[in-house]
mmCIF file of C-alpha atoms in Angstrom:
data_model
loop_
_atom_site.group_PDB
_atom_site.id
_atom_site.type_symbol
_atom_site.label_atom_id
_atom_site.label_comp_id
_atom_site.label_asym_id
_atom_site.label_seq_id
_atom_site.Cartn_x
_atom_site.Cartn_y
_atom_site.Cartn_z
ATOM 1 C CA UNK A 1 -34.158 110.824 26.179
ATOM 2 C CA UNK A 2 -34.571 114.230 27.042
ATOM 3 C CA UNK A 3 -31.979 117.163 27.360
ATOM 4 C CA UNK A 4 -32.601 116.935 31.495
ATOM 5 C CA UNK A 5 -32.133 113.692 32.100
ATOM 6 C CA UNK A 6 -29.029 113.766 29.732
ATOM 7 C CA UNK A 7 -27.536 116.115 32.189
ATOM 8 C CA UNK A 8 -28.814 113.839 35.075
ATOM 9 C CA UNK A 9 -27.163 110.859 33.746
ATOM 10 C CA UNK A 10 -23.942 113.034 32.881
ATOM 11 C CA UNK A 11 -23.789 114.383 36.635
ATOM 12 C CA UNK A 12 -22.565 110.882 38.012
ATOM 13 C CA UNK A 13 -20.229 110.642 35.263
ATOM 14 C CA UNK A 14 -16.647 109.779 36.519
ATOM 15 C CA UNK A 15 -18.118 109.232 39.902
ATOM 16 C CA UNK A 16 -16.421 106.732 42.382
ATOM 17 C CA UNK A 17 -19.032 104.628 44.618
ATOM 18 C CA UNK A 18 -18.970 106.837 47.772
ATOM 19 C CA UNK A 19 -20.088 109.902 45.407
ATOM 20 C CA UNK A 20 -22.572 108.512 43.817
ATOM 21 C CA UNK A 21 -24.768 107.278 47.000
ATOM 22 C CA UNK A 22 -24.184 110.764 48.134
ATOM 23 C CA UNK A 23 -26.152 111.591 44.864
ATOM 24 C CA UNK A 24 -28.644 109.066 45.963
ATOM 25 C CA UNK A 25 -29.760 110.342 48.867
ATOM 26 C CA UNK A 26 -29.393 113.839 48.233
ATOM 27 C CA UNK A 27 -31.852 113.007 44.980
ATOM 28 C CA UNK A 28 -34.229 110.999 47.479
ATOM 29 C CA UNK A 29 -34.182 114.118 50.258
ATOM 30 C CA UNK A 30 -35.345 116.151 47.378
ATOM 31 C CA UNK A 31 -37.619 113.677 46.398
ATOM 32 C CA UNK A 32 -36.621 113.499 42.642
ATOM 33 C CA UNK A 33 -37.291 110.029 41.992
ATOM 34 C CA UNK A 34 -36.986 109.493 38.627
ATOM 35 C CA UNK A 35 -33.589 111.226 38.685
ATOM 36 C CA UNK A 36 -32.938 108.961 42.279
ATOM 37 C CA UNK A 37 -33.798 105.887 39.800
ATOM 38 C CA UNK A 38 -31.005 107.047 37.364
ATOM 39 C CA UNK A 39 -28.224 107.339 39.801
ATOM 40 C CA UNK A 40 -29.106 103.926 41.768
ATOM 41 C CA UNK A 41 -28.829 102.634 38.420
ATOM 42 C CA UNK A 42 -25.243 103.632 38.070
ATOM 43 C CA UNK A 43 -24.332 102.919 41.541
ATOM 44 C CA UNK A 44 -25.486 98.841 40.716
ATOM 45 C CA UNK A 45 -23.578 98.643 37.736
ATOM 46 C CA UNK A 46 -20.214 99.928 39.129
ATOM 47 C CA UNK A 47 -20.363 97.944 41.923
ATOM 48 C CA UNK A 48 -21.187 94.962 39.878
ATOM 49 C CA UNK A 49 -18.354 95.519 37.970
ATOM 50 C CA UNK A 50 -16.361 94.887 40.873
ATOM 51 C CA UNK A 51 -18.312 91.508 42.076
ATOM 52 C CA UNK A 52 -19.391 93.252 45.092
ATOM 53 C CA UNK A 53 -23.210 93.398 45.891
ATOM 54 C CA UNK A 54 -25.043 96.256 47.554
ATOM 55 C CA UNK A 55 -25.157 97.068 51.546
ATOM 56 C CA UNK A 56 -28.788 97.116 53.327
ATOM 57 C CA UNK A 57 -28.374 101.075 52.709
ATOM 58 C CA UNK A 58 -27.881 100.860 49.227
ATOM 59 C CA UNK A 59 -30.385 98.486 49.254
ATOM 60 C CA UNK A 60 -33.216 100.124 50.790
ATOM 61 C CA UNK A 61 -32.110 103.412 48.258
ATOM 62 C CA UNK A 62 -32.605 101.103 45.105
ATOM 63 C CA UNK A 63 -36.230 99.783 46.638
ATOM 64 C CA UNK A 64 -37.540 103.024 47.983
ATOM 65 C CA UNK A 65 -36.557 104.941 44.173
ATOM 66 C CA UNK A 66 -38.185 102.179 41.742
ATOM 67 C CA UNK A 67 -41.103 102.009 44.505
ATOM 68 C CA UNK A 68 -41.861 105.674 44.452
ATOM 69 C CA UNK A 69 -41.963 105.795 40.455
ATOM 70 C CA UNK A 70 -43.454 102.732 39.734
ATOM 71 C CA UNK A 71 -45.959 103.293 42.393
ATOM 72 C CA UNK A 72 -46.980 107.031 41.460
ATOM 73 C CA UNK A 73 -47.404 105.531 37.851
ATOM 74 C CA UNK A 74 -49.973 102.459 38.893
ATOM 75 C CA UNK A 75 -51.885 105.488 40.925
ATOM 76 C CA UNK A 76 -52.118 107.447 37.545
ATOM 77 C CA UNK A 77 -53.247 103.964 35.340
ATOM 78 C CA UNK A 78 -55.949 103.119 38.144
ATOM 79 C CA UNK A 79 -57.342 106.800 38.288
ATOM 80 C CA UNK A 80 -57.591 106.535 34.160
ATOM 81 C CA UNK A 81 -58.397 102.911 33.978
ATOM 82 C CA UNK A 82 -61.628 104.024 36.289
ATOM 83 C CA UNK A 83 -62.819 106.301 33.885
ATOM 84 C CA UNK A 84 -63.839 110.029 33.772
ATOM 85 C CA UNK A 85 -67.774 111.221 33.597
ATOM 86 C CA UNK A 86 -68.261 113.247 30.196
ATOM 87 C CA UNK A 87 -65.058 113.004 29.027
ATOM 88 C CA UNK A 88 -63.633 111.317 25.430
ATOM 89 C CA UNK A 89 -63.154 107.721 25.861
ATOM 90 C CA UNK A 90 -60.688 107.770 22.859
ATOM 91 C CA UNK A 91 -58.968 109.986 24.349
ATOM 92 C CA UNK A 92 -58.764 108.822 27.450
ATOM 93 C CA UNK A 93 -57.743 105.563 26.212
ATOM 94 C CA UNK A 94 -54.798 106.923 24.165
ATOM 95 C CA UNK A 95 -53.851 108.672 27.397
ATOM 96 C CA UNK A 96 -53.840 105.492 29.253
ATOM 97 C CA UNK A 97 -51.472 103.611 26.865
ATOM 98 C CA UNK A 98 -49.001 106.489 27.168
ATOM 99 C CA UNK A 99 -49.052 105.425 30.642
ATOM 100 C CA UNK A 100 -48.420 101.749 30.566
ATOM 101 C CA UNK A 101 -45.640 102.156 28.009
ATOM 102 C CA UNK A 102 -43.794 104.289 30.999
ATOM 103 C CA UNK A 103 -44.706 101.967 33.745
ATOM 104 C CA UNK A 104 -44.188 98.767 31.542
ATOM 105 C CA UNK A 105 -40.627 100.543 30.833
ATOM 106 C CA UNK A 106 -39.774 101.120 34.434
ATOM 107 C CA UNK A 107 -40.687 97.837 35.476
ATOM 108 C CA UNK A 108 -38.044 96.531 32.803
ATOM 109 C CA UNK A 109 -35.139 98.225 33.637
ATOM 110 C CA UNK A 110 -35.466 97.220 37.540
ATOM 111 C CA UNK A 111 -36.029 93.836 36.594
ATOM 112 C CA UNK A 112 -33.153 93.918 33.651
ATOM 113 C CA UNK A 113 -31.053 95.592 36.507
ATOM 114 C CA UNK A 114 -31.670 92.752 39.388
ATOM 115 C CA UNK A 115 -31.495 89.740 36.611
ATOM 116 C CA UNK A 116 -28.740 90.919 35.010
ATOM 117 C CA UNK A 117 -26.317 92.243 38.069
ATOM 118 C CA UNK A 118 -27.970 91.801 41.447
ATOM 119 C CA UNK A 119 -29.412 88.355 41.518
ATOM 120 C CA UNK A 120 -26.019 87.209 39.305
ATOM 121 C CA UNK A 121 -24.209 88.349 42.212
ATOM 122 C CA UNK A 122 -26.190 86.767 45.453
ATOM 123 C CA UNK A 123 -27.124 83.547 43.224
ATOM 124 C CA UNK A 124 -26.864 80.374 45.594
ATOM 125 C CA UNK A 125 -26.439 82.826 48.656
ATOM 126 C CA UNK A 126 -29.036 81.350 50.357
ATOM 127 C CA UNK A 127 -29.538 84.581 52.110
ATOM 128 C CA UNK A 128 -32.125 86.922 53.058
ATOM 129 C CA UNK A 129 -30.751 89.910 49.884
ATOM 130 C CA UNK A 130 -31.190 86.327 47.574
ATOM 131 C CA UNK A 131 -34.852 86.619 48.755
ATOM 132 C CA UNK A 132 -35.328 89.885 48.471
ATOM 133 C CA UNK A 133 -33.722 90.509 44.835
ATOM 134 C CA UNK A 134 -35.907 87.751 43.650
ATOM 135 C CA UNK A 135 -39.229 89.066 45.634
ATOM 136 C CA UNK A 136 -38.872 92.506 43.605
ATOM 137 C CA UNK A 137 -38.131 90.449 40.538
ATOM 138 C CA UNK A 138 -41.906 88.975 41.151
ATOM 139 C CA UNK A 139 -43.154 92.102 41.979
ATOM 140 C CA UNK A 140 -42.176 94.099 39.018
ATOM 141 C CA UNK A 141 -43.363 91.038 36.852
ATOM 142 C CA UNK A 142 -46.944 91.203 38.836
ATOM 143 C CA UNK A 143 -47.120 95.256 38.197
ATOM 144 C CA UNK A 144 -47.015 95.090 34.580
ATOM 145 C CA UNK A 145 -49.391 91.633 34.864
ATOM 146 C CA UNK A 146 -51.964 94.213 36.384
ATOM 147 C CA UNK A 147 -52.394 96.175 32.769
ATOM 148 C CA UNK A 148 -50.808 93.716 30.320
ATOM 149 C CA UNK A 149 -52.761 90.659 28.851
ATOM 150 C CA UNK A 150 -49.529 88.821 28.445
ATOM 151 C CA UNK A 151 -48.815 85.473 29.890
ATOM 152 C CA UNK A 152 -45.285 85.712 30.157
ATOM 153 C CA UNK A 153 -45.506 88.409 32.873
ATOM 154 C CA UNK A 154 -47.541 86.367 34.549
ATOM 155 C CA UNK A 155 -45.715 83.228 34.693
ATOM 156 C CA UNK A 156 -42.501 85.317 35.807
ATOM 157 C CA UNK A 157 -44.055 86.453 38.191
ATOM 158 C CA UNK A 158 -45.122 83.620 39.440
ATOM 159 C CA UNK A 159 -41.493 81.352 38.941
ATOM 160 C CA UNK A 160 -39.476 84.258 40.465
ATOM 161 C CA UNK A 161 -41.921 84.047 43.615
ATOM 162 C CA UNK A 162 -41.344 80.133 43.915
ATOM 163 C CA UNK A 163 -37.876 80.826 43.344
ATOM 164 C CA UNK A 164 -37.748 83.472 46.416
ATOM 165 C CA UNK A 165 -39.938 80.947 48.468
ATOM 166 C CA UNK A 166 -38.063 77.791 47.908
ATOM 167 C CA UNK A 167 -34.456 79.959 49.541
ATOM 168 C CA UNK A 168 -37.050 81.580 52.422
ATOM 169 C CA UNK A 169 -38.166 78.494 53.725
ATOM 170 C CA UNK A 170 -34.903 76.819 53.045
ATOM 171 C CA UNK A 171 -32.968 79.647 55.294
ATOM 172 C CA UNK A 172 -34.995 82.613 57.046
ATOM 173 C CA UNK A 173 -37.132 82.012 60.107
ATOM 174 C CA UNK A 174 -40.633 82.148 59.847
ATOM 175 C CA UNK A 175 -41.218 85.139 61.134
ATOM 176 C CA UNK A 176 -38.790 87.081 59.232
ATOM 177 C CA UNK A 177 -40.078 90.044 57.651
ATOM 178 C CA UNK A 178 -38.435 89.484 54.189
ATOM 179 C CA UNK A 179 -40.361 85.922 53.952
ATOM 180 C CA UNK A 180 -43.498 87.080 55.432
ATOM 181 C CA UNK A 181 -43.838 90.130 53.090
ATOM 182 C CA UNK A 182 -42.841 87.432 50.665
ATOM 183 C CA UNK A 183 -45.626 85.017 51.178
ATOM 184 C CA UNK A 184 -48.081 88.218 51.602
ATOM 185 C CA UNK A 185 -47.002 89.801 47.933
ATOM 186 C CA UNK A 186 -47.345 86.011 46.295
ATOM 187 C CA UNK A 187 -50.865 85.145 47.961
ATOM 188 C CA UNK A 188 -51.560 88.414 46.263
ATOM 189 C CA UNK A 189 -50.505 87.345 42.713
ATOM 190 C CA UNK A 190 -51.960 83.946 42.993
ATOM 191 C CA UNK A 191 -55.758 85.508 44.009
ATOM 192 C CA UNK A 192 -55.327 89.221 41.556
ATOM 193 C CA UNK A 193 -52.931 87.918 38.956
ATOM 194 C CA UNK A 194 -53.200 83.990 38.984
ATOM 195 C CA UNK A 195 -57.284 83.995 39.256
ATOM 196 C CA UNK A 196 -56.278 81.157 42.060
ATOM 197 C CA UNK A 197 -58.193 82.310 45.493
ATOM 198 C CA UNK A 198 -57.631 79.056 46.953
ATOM 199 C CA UNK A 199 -53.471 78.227 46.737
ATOM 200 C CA UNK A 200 -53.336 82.638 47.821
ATOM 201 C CA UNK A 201 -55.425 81.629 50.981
ATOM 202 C CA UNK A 202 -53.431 78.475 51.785
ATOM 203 C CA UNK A 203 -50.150 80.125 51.399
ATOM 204 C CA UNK A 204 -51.329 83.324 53.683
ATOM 205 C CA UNK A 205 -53.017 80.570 55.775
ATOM 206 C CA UNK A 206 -49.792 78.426 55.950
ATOM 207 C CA UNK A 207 -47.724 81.253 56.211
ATOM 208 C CA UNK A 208 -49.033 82.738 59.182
ATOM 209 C CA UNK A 209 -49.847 79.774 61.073
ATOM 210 C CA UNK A 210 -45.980 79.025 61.063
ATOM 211 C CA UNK A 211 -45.039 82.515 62.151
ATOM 212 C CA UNK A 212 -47.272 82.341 65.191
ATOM 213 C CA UNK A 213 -46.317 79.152 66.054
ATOM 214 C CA UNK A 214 -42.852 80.964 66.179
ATOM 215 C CA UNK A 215 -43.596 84.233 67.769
ATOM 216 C CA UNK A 216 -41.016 83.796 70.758
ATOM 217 C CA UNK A 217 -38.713 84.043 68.330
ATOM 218 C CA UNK A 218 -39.487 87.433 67.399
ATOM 219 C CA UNK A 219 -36.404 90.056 68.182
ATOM 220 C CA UNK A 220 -37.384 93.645 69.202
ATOM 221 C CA UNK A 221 -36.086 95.022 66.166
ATOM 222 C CA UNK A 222 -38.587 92.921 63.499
ATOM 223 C CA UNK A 223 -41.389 92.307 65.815
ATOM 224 C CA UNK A 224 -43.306 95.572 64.858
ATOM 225 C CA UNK A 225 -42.855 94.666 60.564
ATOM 226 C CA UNK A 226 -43.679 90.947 61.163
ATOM 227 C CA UNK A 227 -46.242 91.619 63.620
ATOM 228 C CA UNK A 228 -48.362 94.407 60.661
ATOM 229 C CA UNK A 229 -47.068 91.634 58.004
ATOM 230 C CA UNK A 230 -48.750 88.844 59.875
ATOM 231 C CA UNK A 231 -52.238 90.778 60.467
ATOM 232 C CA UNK A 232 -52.351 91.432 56.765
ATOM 233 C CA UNK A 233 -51.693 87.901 55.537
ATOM 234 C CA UNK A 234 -54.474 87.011 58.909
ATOM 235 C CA UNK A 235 -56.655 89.541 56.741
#
């Protein structure tokens, strides 16, 4: 670990809860992500200690910090993977592997940080956070599926999507957002991950045939995400 993230980590030190979300946001304002990642980190584990799960706020802070890092990574590995013209293909290829160690590292820790706290705490909820803990679960499992030839990501990706599907259809509406983007994320693990093209069309098919059976339902507050959810599984 570097000197600067040693002083990153040290800065929340001693912290109470209402301190360190003020670090939170102040790191996501500045848009330090990484360092955003580090603080979220500590905010989970002392409020785990307590039992107590995370507000929507804190939430949406944990999602939108792994999501910026993770996601800036999988740009870099795509731009490499594609290749460069006249350039060392060793070298490139060394370069690349530098890369997926980082991601594959980041993916772990928000995945060892949701199995090990988050879902522990909302297990048997049956509640829309349930879903969502377990949806990022199969999304950091499906990242690191996209670069890794390793089976094991694969299949957890694909459990901790059933998982999330089985307590969505069990207790949100169709049209919620959270199962929507749910069914979207796994009909695109079963078609990119999976190799299954058929079960990722009936799932997007099945999916968004019950959610416009249900549109009435829609409040004014959801209907714009379920609305661009629903055109994407339509697409």
């Amino acid at each position: 670990m570097s000197s600067t993230m040693q002083e990153i980590e040290a800065l929340a030190d001693g912290l109470d809860i209402a301190k360190v979300v003020e670090l939170v946001r102040i790191a996501e304002t500045a848009e330090r992500y990484e360092d955003m990642c580090v603080f979220v980190k500590k905010l989970v584990k002392l409020k785990a200690a307590k039992g107590e799960d995370l507000d929507v706020d804190e939430r949406n802070l944990l999602s939108v910090a792994y999501k910026n890092v993770v996601g800036q990574a999988r740009s870099s590995w795509r731009t490499l993977n594609a290749g460069f013209d006249d350039c060392d293909e060793e070298l490139i290829k060394k370069y690349r592997t530098i890369v997926e160690n980082q991601l594959e590292q980041i993916c772990l820790e928000i995945i060892d940080l949701l199995t090990k706290n988050l879902c522990v705490t909302v297990a048997g909820n049956g509640d829309e956070t349930e879903v969502f803990y377990l949806k990022m679960c199969g999304d950091y499992y499906r990242y690191m599926s996209e670069f890794k030839e390793d089976q094991k990501y694969k299949d957890s990706a694909e459990e901790n999507y059933k998982k999330a599907m089985d307590v969505a259809e069990k207790n949100l509406n169709e049209t919620h957002p959270t199962r929507l983007g749910l069914a979207l994320n796994f009909s695109v693990c079963y078609y990119e991950i999976l190799k299954q093209p058929e079960k990722a069309c009936d799932l997007a098919k099945k999916s968004f045939d019950a959610a416009i059976e249900k549109l009435d339902t829609l409040n004014d507050a959801s209907y714009k995400d379920s609305t661009l959810i629903m055109q994407l599984l339509r697409d």
